[in-house]
Amino acid sequence: PSHDNSSSSDPNYFGSKSLEFMILKAPLTISADPKTKTFGETNPPLTVSQTGLLGADTLSVVPDIEISTQGTTETPGSYPIILQAGNPSNYELTLQNSTLTVVAATLGAADINIITPSDLRYDASPKTFTATSLKATNLLITYLGAGSTTYSNVTAPINIGQYVAHVTSGDPNYLGSKSTNFQILPREV
């Protein structure tokens, strides 16, 4: 653009001067907002924030804004949120991607069913517990001594004593645990 100022209020002077200048694009940053969801939930709405819009301008001055996640986003982990857009005529555009974080769901004690062996009397065989869940697929059982009994193992105990069967989720989609106390009693003779 140029500007010509040839008007003067003084009749003794006449002249003009032309000046060329350039209007630079204003900086504009559009950032994808970070999001979090729990395993099993639907993806949250993806949103953006901006810094740099001037006057009454809105994000509508930026053509073809697209925001999407990359990957399945179904298992716990971090997934990129990707921004794409066309070039606005009055702004120098910077796009900043973000992350969708999927966290494991809670597996509550009510979600775990611990099944006690039918006989807890000493017979020189392990007292193996089992566990089920309608949610988690991989439950891990460890055994700890209780009271004066010293024991810590993934192998079920054999000897007389007090124990704790501790069930934890080995499923990466769920976090949680449940415990039950039990006692191996002497065999009656």
mmCIF file with all atom_site columns, N, CA and C in Angstrom, residues 21-90:
data_model
loop_
_atom_site.group_PDB
_atom_site.id
_atom_site.type_symbol
_atom_site.label_atom_id
_atom_site.label_alt_id
_atom_site.label_comp_id
_atom_site.label_asym_id
_atom_site.label_entity_id
_atom_site.label_seq_id
_atom_site.pdbx_PDB_ins_code
_atom_site.Cartn_x
_atom_site.Cartn_y
_atom_site.Cartn_z
_atom_site.occupancy
_atom_site.B_iso_or_equiv
_atom_site.pdbx_formal_charge
_atom_site.auth_seq_id
_atom_site.auth_comp_id
_atom_site.auth_asym_id
_atom_site.auth_atom_id
_atom_site.pdbx_PDB_model_num
ATOM 1   N N  . PHE A 1 21 ? 4.676   1.175   2.251  1.00 0.00 ? 21 PHE A N  1
ATOM 2   C CA . PHE A 1 21 ? 4.856   0.432   3.501  1.00 0.00 ? 21 PHE A CA 1
ATOM 3   C C  . PHE A 1 21 ? 4.182   -0.928  3.370  1.00 0.00 ? 21 PHE A C  1
ATOM 4   N N  . MET A 1 22 ? 4.557   -1.818  4.271  1.00 0.00 ? 22 MET A N  1
ATOM 5   C CA . MET A 1 22 ? 4.013   -3.163  4.250  1.00 0.00 ? 22 MET A CA 1
ATOM 6   C C  . MET A 1 22 ? 3.389   -3.463  5.611  1.00 0.00 ? 22 MET A C  1
ATOM 7   N N  . ILE A 1 23 ? 2.203   -4.033  5.583  1.00 0.00 ? 23 ILE A N  1
ATOM 8   C CA . ILE A 1 23 ? 1.562   -4.485  6.824  1.00 0.00 ? 23 ILE A CA 1
ATOM 9   C C  . ILE A 1 23 ? 1.916   -5.960  6.989  1.00 0.00 ? 23 ILE A C  1
ATOM 10  N N  . LEU A 1 24 ? 2.609   -6.245  8.073  1.00 0.00 ? 24 LEU A N  1
ATOM 11  C CA . LEU A 1 24 ? 3.035   -7.631  8.316  1.00 0.00 ? 24 LEU A CA 1
ATOM 12  C C  . LEU A 1 24 ? 1.907   -8.430  8.953  1.00 0.00 ? 24 LEU A C  1
ATOM 13  N N  . LYS A 1 25 ? 1.952   -9.715  8.738  1.00 0.00 ? 25 LYS A N  1
ATOM 14  C CA . LYS A 1 25 ? 0.960   -10.590 9.363  1.00 0.00 ? 25 LYS A CA 1
ATOM 15  C C  . LYS A 1 25 ? 1.197   -10.613 10.873 1.00 0.00 ? 25 LYS A C  1
ATOM 16  N N  . ALA A 1 26 ? 0.122   -10.645 11.614 1.00 0.00 ? 26 ALA A N  1
ATOM 17  C CA . ALA A 1 26 ? 0.203   -10.742 13.081 1.00 0.00 ? 26 ALA A CA 1
ATOM 18  C C  . ALA A 1 26 ? 0.436   -12.204 13.466 1.00 0.00 ? 26 ALA A C  1
ATOM 19  N N  . PRO A 1 27 ? 1.202   -12.452 14.531 1.00 0.00 ? 27 PRO A N  1
ATOM 20  C CA . PRO A 1 27 ? 1.408   -13.839 14.960 1.00 0.00 ? 27 PRO A CA 1
ATOM 21  C C  . PRO A 1 27 ? 0.131   -14.406 15.597 1.00 0.00 ? 27 PRO A C  1
ATOM 22  N N  . LEU A 1 28 ? -0.187  -15.640 15.277 1.00 0.00 ? 28 LEU A N  1
ATOM 23  C CA . LEU A 1 28 ? -1.345  -16.340 15.835 1.00 0.00 ? 28 LEU A CA 1
ATOM 24  C C  . LEU A 1 28 ? -0.934  -17.771 16.154 1.00 0.00 ? 28 LEU A C  1
ATOM 25  N N  . THR A 1 29 ? -1.173  -18.174 17.392 1.00 0.00 ? 29 THR A N  1
ATOM 26  C CA . THR A 1 29 ? -0.880  -19.546 17.799 1.00 0.00 ? 29 THR A CA 1
ATOM 27  C C  . THR A 1 29 ? -2.190  -20.234 18.152 1.00 0.00 ? 29 THR A C  1
ATOM 28  N N  . ILE A 1 30 ? -2.406  -21.394 17.542 1.00 0.00 ? 30 ILE A N  1
ATOM 29  C CA . ILE A 1 30 ? -3.550  -22.241 17.886 1.00 0.00 ? 30 ILE A CA 1
ATOM 30  C C  . ILE A 1 30 ? -2.983  -23.505 18.515 1.00 0.00 ? 30 ILE A C  1
ATOM 31  N N  . SER A 1 31 ? -3.460  -23.820 19.718 1.00 0.00 ? 31 SER A N  1
ATOM 32  C CA . SER A 1 31 ? -2.955  -24.967 20.472 1.00 0.00 ? 31 SER A CA 1
ATOM 33  C C  . SER A 1 31 ? -4.079  -25.962 20.727 1.00 0.00 ? 31 SER A C  1
ATOM 34  N N  . ALA A 1 32 ? -3.790  -27.229 20.485 1.00 0.00 ? 32 ALA A N  1
ATOM 35  C CA . ALA A 1 32 ? -4.734  -28.281 20.873 1.00 0.00 ? 32 ALA A CA 1
ATOM 36  C C  . ALA A 1 32 ? -4.682  -28.390 22.393 1.00 0.00 ? 32 ALA A C  1
ATOM 37  N N  . ASP A 1 33 ? -5.833  -28.448 23.024 1.00 0.00 ? 33 ASP A N  1
ATOM 38  C CA . ASP A 1 33 ? -5.885  -28.568 24.484 1.00 0.00 ? 33 ASP A CA 1
ATOM 39  C C  . ASP A 1 33 ? -5.606  -30.018 24.888 1.00 0.00 ? 33 ASP A C  1
ATOM 40  N N  . PRO A 1 34 ? -4.773  -30.241 25.927 1.00 0.00 ? 34 PRO A N  1
ATOM 41  C CA . PRO A 1 34 ? -4.527  -31.611 26.387 1.00 0.00 ? 34 PRO A CA 1
ATOM 42  C C  . PRO A 1 34 ? -5.808  -32.206 26.978 1.00 0.00 ? 34 PRO A C  1
ATOM 43  N N  . LYS A 1 35 ? -5.988  -33.495 26.788 1.00 0.00 ? 35 LYS A N  1
ATOM 44  C CA . LYS A 1 35 ? -7.191  -34.177 27.270 1.00 0.00 ? 35 LYS A CA 1
ATOM 45  C C  . LYS A 1 35 ? -6.804  -35.471 27.993 1.00 0.00 ? 35 LYS A C  1
ATOM 46  N N  . THR A 1 36 ? -7.692  -35.906 28.892 1.00 0.00 ? 36 THR A N  1
ATOM 47  C CA . THR A 1 36 ? -7.505  -37.155 29.622 1.00 0.00 ? 36 THR A CA 1
ATOM 48  C C  . THR A 1 36 ? -8.828  -37.910 29.630 1.00 0.00 ? 36 THR A C  1
ATOM 49  N N  . LYS A 1 37 ? -8.733  -39.230 29.506 1.00 0.00 ? 37 LYS A N  1
ATOM 50  C CA . LYS A 1 37 ? -9.919  -40.062 29.654 1.00 0.00 ? 37 LYS A CA 1
ATOM 51  C C  . LYS A 1 37 ? -9.525  -41.344 30.371 1.00 0.00 ? 37 LYS A C  1
ATOM 52  N N  . THR A 1 38 ? -10.524 -41.991 30.949 1.00 0.00 ? 38 THR A N  1
ATOM 53  C CA . THR A 1 38 ? -10.329 -43.271 31.621 1.00 0.00 ? 38 THR A CA 1
ATOM 54  C C  . THR A 1 38 ? -10.647 -44.389 30.638 1.00 0.00 ? 38 THR A C  1
ATOM 55  N N  . PHE A 1 39 ? -9.886  -45.488 30.718 1.00 0.00 ? 39 PHE A N  1
ATOM 56  C CA . PHE A 1 39 ? -10.128 -46.639 29.854 1.00 0.00 ? 39 PHE A CA 1
ATOM 57  C C  . PHE A 1 39 ? -11.619 -46.999 29.866 1.00 0.00 ? 39 PHE A C  1
ATOM 58  N N  . GLY A 1 40 ? -12.166 -47.258 28.684 1.00 0.00 ? 40 GLY A N  1
ATOM 59  C CA . GLY A 1 40 ? -13.557 -47.642 28.550 1.00 0.00 ? 40 GLY A CA 1
ATOM 60  C C  . GLY A 1 40 ? -14.488 -46.480 28.245 1.00 0.00 ? 40 GLY A C  1
ATOM 61  N N  . GLU A 1 41 ? -14.050 -45.258 28.482 1.00 0.00 ? 41 GLU A N  1
ATOM 62  C CA . GLU A 1 41 ? -14.869 -44.085 28.178 1.00 0.00 ? 41 GLU A CA 1
ATOM 63  C C  . GLU A 1 41 ? -14.693 -43.691 26.715 1.00 0.00 ? 41 GLU A C  1
ATOM 64  N N  . THR A 1 42 ? -15.638 -42.922 26.205 1.00 0.00 ? 42 THR A N  1
ATOM 65  C CA . THR A 1 42 ? -15.471 -42.378 24.856 1.00 0.00 ? 42 THR A CA 1
ATOM 66  C C  . THR A 1 42 ? -14.467 -41.234 24.912 1.00 0.00 ? 42 THR A C  1
ATOM 67  N N  . ASN A 1 43 ? -13.881 -40.934 23.785 1.00 0.00 ? 43 ASN A N  1
ATOM 68  C CA . ASN A 1 43 ? -12.933 -39.817 23.740 1.00 0.00 ? 43 ASN A CA 1
ATOM 69  C C  . ASN A 1 43 ? -13.651 -38.510 24.081 1.00 0.00 ? 43 ASN A C  1
ATOM 70  N N  . PRO A 1 44 ? -12.997 -37.645 24.857 1.00 0.00 ? 44 PRO A N  1
ATOM 71  C CA . PRO A 1 44 ? -13.604 -36.341 25.156 1.00 0.00 ? 44 PRO A CA 1
ATOM 72  C C  . PRO A 1 44 ? -13.602 -35.470 23.900 1.00 0.00 ? 44 PRO A C  1
ATOM 73  N N  . PRO A 1 45 ? -14.455 -34.459 23.877 1.00 0.00 ? 45 PRO A N  1
ATOM 74  C CA . PRO A 1 45 ? -14.415 -33.527 22.737 1.00 0.00 ? 45 PRO A CA 1
ATOM 75  C C  . PRO A 1 45 ? -13.036 -32.868 22.657 1.00 0.00 ? 45 PRO A C  1
ATOM 76  N N  . LEU A 1 46 ? -12.506 -32.784 21.452 1.00 0.00 ? 46 LEU A N  1
ATOM 77  C CA . LEU A 1 46 ? -11.199 -32.152 21.250 1.00 0.00 ? 46 LEU A CA 1
ATOM 78  C C  . LEU A 1 46 ? -11.428 -30.664 21.028 1.00 0.00 ? 46 LEU A C  1
ATOM 79  N N  . THR A 1 47 ? -10.650 -29.850 21.716 1.00 0.00 ? 47 THR A N  1
ATOM 80  C CA . THR A 1 47 ? -10.818 -28.399 21.658 1.00 0.00 ? 47 THR A CA 1
ATOM 81  C C  . THR A 1 47 ? -9.472  -27.729 21.424 1.00 0.00 ? 47 THR A C  1
ATOM 82  N N  . VAL A 1 48 ? -9.534  -26.454 21.061 1.00 0.00 ? 48 VAL A N  1
ATOM 83  C CA . VAL A 1 48 ? -8.318  -25.666 20.841 1.00 0.00 ? 48 VAL A CA 1
ATOM 84  C C  . VAL A 1 48 ? -8.400  -24.363 21.619 1.00 0.00 ? 48 VAL A C  1
ATOM 85  N N  . SER A 1 49 ? -7.240  -23.795 21.853 1.00 0.00 ? 49 SER A N  1
ATOM 86  C CA . SER A 1 49 ? -7.110  -22.459 22.429 1.00 0.00 ? 49 SER A CA 1
ATOM 87  C C  . SER A 1 49 ? -6.279  -21.634 21.462 1.00 0.00 ? 49 SER A C  1
ATOM 88  N N  . GLN A 1 50 ? -6.418  -20.318 21.553 1.00 0.00 ? 50 GLN A N  1
ATOM 89  C CA . GLN A 1 50 ? -5.642  -19.450 20.656 1.00 0.00 ? 50 GLN A CA 1
ATOM 90  C C  . GLN A 1 50 ? -5.085  -18.268 21.415 1.00 0.00 ? 50 GLN A C  1
ATOM 91  N N  . THR A 1 51 ? -3.983  -17.773 20.916 1.00 0.00 ? 51 THR A N  1
ATOM 92  C CA . THR A 1 51 ? -3.450  -16.492 21.381 1.00 0.00 ? 51 THR A CA 1
ATOM 93  C C  . THR A 1 51 ? -3.028  -15.710 20.139 1.00 0.00 ? 51 THR A C  1
ATOM 94  N N  . GLY A 1 52 ? -3.481  -14.463 20.046 1.00 0.00 ? 52 GLY A N  1
ATOM 95  C CA . GLY A 1 52 ? -3.028  -13.610 18.963 1.00 0.00 ? 52 GLY A CA 1
ATOM 96  C C  . GLY A 1 52 ? -4.106  -13.047 18.075 1.00 0.00 ? 52 GLY A C  1
ATOM 97  N N  . LEU A 1 53 ? -5.342  -13.501 18.169 1.00 0.00 ? 53 LEU A N  1
ATOM 98  C CA . LEU A 1 53 ? -6.388  -12.911 17.332 1.00 0.00 ? 53 LEU A CA 1
ATOM 99  C C  . LEU A 1 53 ? -6.590  -11.448 17.716 1.00 0.00 ? 53 LEU A C  1
ATOM 100 N N  . LEU A 1 54 ? -6.766  -10.603 16.721 1.00 0.00 ? 54 LEU A N  1
ATOM 101 C CA . LEU A 1 54 ? -6.890  -9.169  16.953 1.00 0.00 ? 54 LEU A CA 1
ATOM 102 C C  . LEU A 1 54 ? -8.300  -8.682  16.645 1.00 0.00 ? 54 LEU A C  1
ATOM 103 N N  . GLY A 1 55 ? -8.673  -7.606  17.316 1.00 0.00 ? 55 GLY A N  1
ATOM 104 C CA . GLY A 1 55 ? -9.975  -6.982  17.062 1.00 0.00 ? 55 GLY A CA 1
ATOM 105 C C  . GLY A 1 55 ? -11.105 -7.961  17.284 1.00 0.00 ? 55 GLY A C  1
ATOM 106 N N  . ALA A 1 56 ? -12.042 -7.981  16.349 1.00 0.00 ? 56 ALA A N  1
ATOM 107 C CA . ALA A 1 56 ? -13.213 -8.853  16.449 1.00 0.00 ? 56 ALA A CA 1
ATOM 108 C C  . ALA A 1 56 ? -12.986 -10.188 15.735 1.00 0.00 ? 56 ALA A C  1
ATOM 109 N N  . ASP A 1 57 ? -11.748 -10.452 15.309 1.00 0.00 ? 57 ASP A N  1
ATOM 110 C CA . ASP A 1 57 ? -11.472 -11.702 14.595 1.00 0.00 ? 57 ASP A CA 1
ATOM 111 C C  . ASP A 1 57 ? -11.733 -12.907 15.495 1.00 0.00 ? 57 ASP A C  1
ATOM 112 N N  . THR A 1 58 ? -12.237 -13.976 14.885 1.00 0.00 ? 58 THR A N  1
ATOM 113 C CA . THR A 1 58 ? -12.453 -15.255 15.564 1.00 0.00 ? 58 THR A CA 1
ATOM 114 C C  . THR A 1 58 ? -11.667 -16.324 14.814 1.00 0.00 ? 58 THR A C  1
ATOM 115 N N  . LEU A 1 59 ? -11.708 -17.523 15.322 1.00 0.00 ? 59 LEU A N  1
ATOM 116 C CA . LEU A 1 59 ? -10.984 -18.615 14.652 1.00 0.00 ? 59 LEU A CA 1
ATOM 117 C C  . LEU A 1 59 ? -11.513 -18.891 13.247 1.00 0.00 ? 59 LEU A C  1
ATOM 118 N N  . SER A 1 60 ? -12.650 -18.319 12.905 1.00 0.00 ? 60 SER A N  1
ATOM 119 C CA . SER A 1 60 ? -13.189 -18.517 11.553 1.00 0.00 ? 60 SER A CA 1
ATOM 120 C C  . SER A 1 60 ? -12.292 -17.895 10.477 1.00 0.00 ? 60 SER A C  1
ATOM 121 N N  . VAL A 1 61 ? -11.348 -17.017 10.861 1.00 0.00 ? 61 VAL A N  1
ATOM 122 C CA . VAL A 1 61 ? -10.418 -16.439 9.874  1.00 0.00 ? 61 VAL A CA 1
ATOM 123 C C  . VAL A 1 61 ? -9.371  -17.462 9.433  1.00 0.00 ? 61 VAL A C  1
ATOM 124 N N  . VAL A 1 62 ? -9.286  -18.583 10.165 1.00 0.00 ? 62 VAL A N  1
ATOM 125 C CA . VAL A 1 62 ? -8.328  -19.633 9.815  1.00 0.00 ? 62 VAL A CA 1
ATOM 126 C C  . VAL A 1 62 ? -9.087  -20.719 9.053  1.00 0.00 ? 62 VAL A C  1
ATOM 127 N N  . PRO A 1 63 ? -8.745  -20.933 7.783  1.00 0.00 ? 63 PRO A N  1
ATOM 128 C CA . PRO A 1 63 ? -9.488  -21.924 7.001  1.00 0.00 ? 63 PRO A CA 1
ATOM 129 C C  . PRO A 1 63 ? -9.103  -23.365 7.373  1.00 0.00 ? 63 PRO A C  1
ATOM 130 N N  . ASP A 1 64 ? -10.088 -24.235 7.293  1.00 0.00 ? 64 ASP A N  1
ATOM 131 C CA . ASP A 1 64 ? -9.881  -25.682 7.369  1.00 0.00 ? 64 ASP A CA 1
ATOM 132 C C  . ASP A 1 64 ? -9.177  -26.164 8.634  1.00 0.00 ? 64 ASP A C  1
ATOM 133 N N  . ILE A 1 65 ? -9.596  -25.704 9.806  1.00 0.00 ? 65 ILE A N  1
ATOM 134 C CA . ILE A 1 65 ? -9.008  -26.217 11.051 1.00 0.00 ? 65 ILE A CA 1
ATOM 135 C C  . ILE A 1 65 ? -9.513  -27.642 11.263 1.00 0.00 ? 65 ILE A C  1
ATOM 136 N N  . GLU A 1 66 ? -8.585  -28.576 11.423 1.00 0.00 ? 66 GLU A N  1
ATOM 137 C CA . GLU A 1 66 ? -8.928  -29.961 11.718 1.00 0.00 ? 66 GLU A CA 1
ATOM 138 C C  . GLU A 1 66 ? -8.147  -30.396 12.948 1.00 0.00 ? 66 GLU A C  1
ATOM 139 N N  . ILE A 1 67 ? -8.826  -31.122 13.836 1.00 0.00 ? 67 ILE A N  1
ATOM 140 C CA . ILE A 1 67 ? -8.181  -31.629 15.047 1.00 0.00 ? 67 ILE A CA 1
ATOM 141 C C  . ILE A 1 67 ? -8.568  -33.099 15.178 1.00 0.00 ? 67 ILE A C  1
ATOM 142 N N  . SER A 1 68 ? -7.568  -33.949 15.421 1.00 0.00 ? 68 SER A N  1
ATOM 143 C CA . SER A 1 68 ? -7.841  -35.387 15.506 1.00 0.00 ? 68 SER A CA 1
ATOM 144 C C  . SER A 1 68 ? -6.810  -36.059 16.397 1.00 0.00 ? 68 SER A C  1
ATOM 145 N N  . THR A 1 69 ? -7.151  -37.269 16.837 1.00 0.00 ? 69 THR A N  1
ATOM 146 C CA . THR A 1 69 ? -6.193  -38.078 17.589 1.00 0.00 ? 69 THR A CA 1
ATOM 147 C C  . THR A 1 69 ? -5.579  -39.076 16.640 1.00 0.00 ? 69 THR A C  1
ATOM 148 N N  . GLN A 1 70 ? -4.406  -39.535 17.010 1.00 0.00 ? 70 GLN A N  1
ATOM 149 C CA . GLN A 1 70 ? -3.705  -40.510 16.197 1.00 0.00 ? 70 GLN A CA 1
ATOM 150 C C  . GLN A 1 70 ? -3.550  -41.778 17.012 1.00 0.00 ? 70 GLN A C  1
ATOM 151 N N  . GLY A 1 71 ? -3.934  -42.910 16.456 1.00 0.00 ? 71 GLY A N  1
ATOM 152 C CA . GLY A 1 71 ? -3.862  -44.172 17.184 1.00 0.00 ? 71 GLY A CA 1
ATOM 153 C C  . GLY A 1 71 ? -5.245  -44.590 17.640 1.00 0.00 ? 71 GLY A C  1
ATOM 154 N N  . THR A 1 72 ? -5.313  -45.746 18.283 1.00 0.00 ? 72 THR A N  1
ATOM 155 C CA . THR A 1 72 ? -6.614  -46.300 18.661 1.00 0.00 ? 72 THR A CA 1
ATOM 156 C C  . THR A 1 72 ? -7.194  -45.642 19.903 1.00 0.00 ? 72 THR A C  1
ATOM 157 N N  . THR A 1 73 ? -6.392  -45.090 20.770 1.00 0.00 ? 73 THR A N  1
ATOM 158 C CA . THR A 1 73 ? -6.784  -44.427 22.025 1.00 0.00 ? 73 THR A CA 1
ATOM 159 C C  . THR A 1 73 ? -7.664  -45.316 22.890 1.00 0.00 ? 73 THR A C  1
ATOM 160 N N  . GLU A 1 74 ? -7.523  -46.630 22.784 1.00 0.00 ? 74 GLU A N  1
ATOM 161 C CA . GLU A 1 74 ? -8.360  -47.542 23.544 1.00 0.00 ? 74 GLU A CA 1
ATOM 162 C C  . GLU A 1 74 ? -7.657  -48.138 24.762 1.00 0.00 ? 74 GLU A C  1
ATOM 163 N N  . THR A 1 75 ? -6.351  -48.144 24.788 1.00 0.00 ? 75 THR A N  1
ATOM 164 C CA . THR A 1 75 ? -5.628  -48.706 25.931 1.00 0.00 ? 75 THR A CA 1
ATOM 165 C C  . THR A 1 75 ? -4.856  -47.593 26.629 1.00 0.00 ? 75 THR A C  1
ATOM 166 N N  . PRO A 1 76 ? -4.573  -47.762 27.927 1.00 0.00 ? 76 PRO A N  1
ATOM 167 C CA . PRO A 1 76 ? -3.837  -46.711 28.635 1.00 0.00 ? 76 PRO A CA 1
ATOM 168 C C  . PRO A 1 76 ? -2.527  -46.343 27.937 1.00 0.00 ? 76 PRO A C  1
ATOM 169 N N  . GLY A 1 77 ? -2.272  -45.055 27.876 1.00 0.00 ? 77 GLY A N  1
ATOM 170 C CA . GLY A 1 77 ? -1.066  -44.543 27.226 1.00 0.00 ? 77 GLY A CA 1
ATOM 171 C C  . GLY A 1 77 ? -1.304  -43.114 26.774 1.00 0.00 ? 77 GLY A C  1
ATOM 172 N N  . SER A 1 78 ? -0.359  -42.587 26.026 1.00 0.00 ? 78 SER A N  1
ATOM 173 C CA . SER A 1 78 ? -0.433  -41.220 25.505 1.00 0.00 ? 78 SER A CA 1
ATOM 174 C C  . SER A 1 78 ? -0.560  -41.258 23.993 1.00 0.00 ? 78 SER A C  1
ATOM 175 N N  . TYR A 1 79 ? -1.475  -40.461 23.480 1.00 0.00 ? 79 TYR A N  1
ATOM 176 C CA . TYR A 1 79 ? -1.741  -40.427 22.049 1.00 0.00 ? 79 TYR A CA 1
ATOM 177 C C  . TYR A 1 79 ? -1.700  -38.976 21.573 1.00 0.00 ? 79 TYR A C  1
ATOM 178 N N  . PRO A 1 80 ? -1.053  -38.714 20.415 1.00 0.00 ? 80 PRO A N  1
ATOM 179 C CA . PRO A 1 80 ? -0.954  -37.337 19.932 1.00 0.00 ? 80 PRO A CA 1
ATOM 180 C C  . PRO A 1 80 ? -2.313  -36.788 19.480 1.00 0.00 ? 80 PRO A C  1
ATOM 181 N N  . ILE A 1 81 ? -2.537  -35.532 19.800 1.00 0.00 ? 81 ILE A N  1
ATOM 182 C CA . ILE A 1 81 ? -3.660  -34.770 19.234 1.00 0.00 ? 81 ILE A CA 1
ATOM 183 C C  . ILE A 1 81 ? -3.036  -33.869 18.177 1.00 0.00 ? 81 ILE A C  1
ATOM 184 N N  . ILE A 1 82 ? -3.461  -34.033 16.936 1.00 0.00 ? 82 ILE A N  1
ATOM 185 C CA . ILE A 1 82 ? -2.837  -33.369 15.791 1.00 0.00 ? 82 ILE A CA 1
ATOM 186 C C  . ILE A 1 82 ? -3.754  -32.251 15.272 1.00 0.00 ? 82 ILE A C  1
ATOM 187 N N  . LEU A 1 83 ? -3.150  -31.084 15.051 1.00 0.00 ? 83 LEU A N  1
ATOM 188 C CA . LEU A 1 83 ? -3.853  -29.933 14.467 1.00 0.00 ? 83 LEU A CA 1
ATOM 189 C C  . LEU A 1 83 ? -3.385  -29.720 13.035 1.00 0.00 ? 83 LEU A C  1
ATOM 190 N N  . GLN A 1 84 ? -4.322  -29.397 12.161 1.00 0.00 ? 84 GLN A N  1
ATOM 191 C CA . GLN A 1 84 ? -4.000  -28.994 10.790 1.00 0.00 ? 84 GLN A CA 1
ATOM 192 C C  . GLN A 1 84 ? -4.890  -27.811 10.451 1.00 0.00 ? 84 GLN A C  1
ATOM 193 N N  . ALA A 1 85 ? -4.374  -26.906 9.616  1.00 0.00 ? 85 ALA A N  1
ATOM 194 C CA . ALA A 1 85 ? -5.168  -25.743 9.208  1.00 0.00 ? 85 ALA A CA 1
ATOM 195 C C  . ALA A 1 85 ? -4.556  -25.115 7.971  1.00 0.00 ? 85 ALA A C  1
ATOM 196 N N  . GLY A 1 86 ? -5.395  -24.374 7.250  1.00 0.00 ? 86 GLY A N  1
ATOM 197 C CA . GLY A 1 86 ? -4.910  -23.597 6.123  1.00 0.00 ? 86 GLY A CA 1
ATOM 198 C C  . GLY A 1 86 ? -4.263  -22.303 6.618  1.00 0.00 ? 86 GLY A C  1
ATOM 199 N N  . ASN A 1 87 ? -3.744  -21.518 5.692  1.00 0.00 ? 87 ASN A N  1
ATOM 200 C CA . ASN A 1 87 ? -3.060  -20.275 6.066  1.00 0.00 ? 87 ASN A CA 1
ATOM 201 C C  . ASN A 1 87 ? -4.027  -19.093 6.054  1.00 0.00 ? 87 ASN A C  1
ATOM 202 N N  . PRO A 1 88 ? -4.190  -18.422 7.194  1.00 0.00 ? 88 PRO A N  1
ATOM 203 C CA . PRO A 1 88 ? -5.036  -17.222 7.217  1.00 0.00 ? 88 PRO A CA 1
ATOM 204 C C  . PRO A 1 88 ? -4.313  -16.068 6.535  1.00 0.00 ? 88 PRO A C  1
ATOM 205 N N  . SER A 1 89 ? -5.077  -15.179 5.893  1.00 0.00 ? 89 SER A N  1
ATOM 206 C CA . SER A 1 89 ? -4.451  -14.106 5.119  1.00 0.00 ? 89 SER A CA 1
ATOM 207 C C  . SER A 1 89 ? -3.771  -13.041 5.980  1.00 0.00 ? 89 SER A C  1
ATOM 208 N N  . ASN A 1 90 ? -4.252  -12.783 7.198  1.00 0.00 ? 90 ASN A N  1
ATOM 209 C CA . ASN A 1 90 ? -3.691  -11.703 7.998  1.00 0.00 ? 90 ASN A CA 1
ATOM 210 C C  . ASN A 1 90 ? -2.841  -12.165 9.183  1.00 0.00 ? 90 ASN A C  1
#
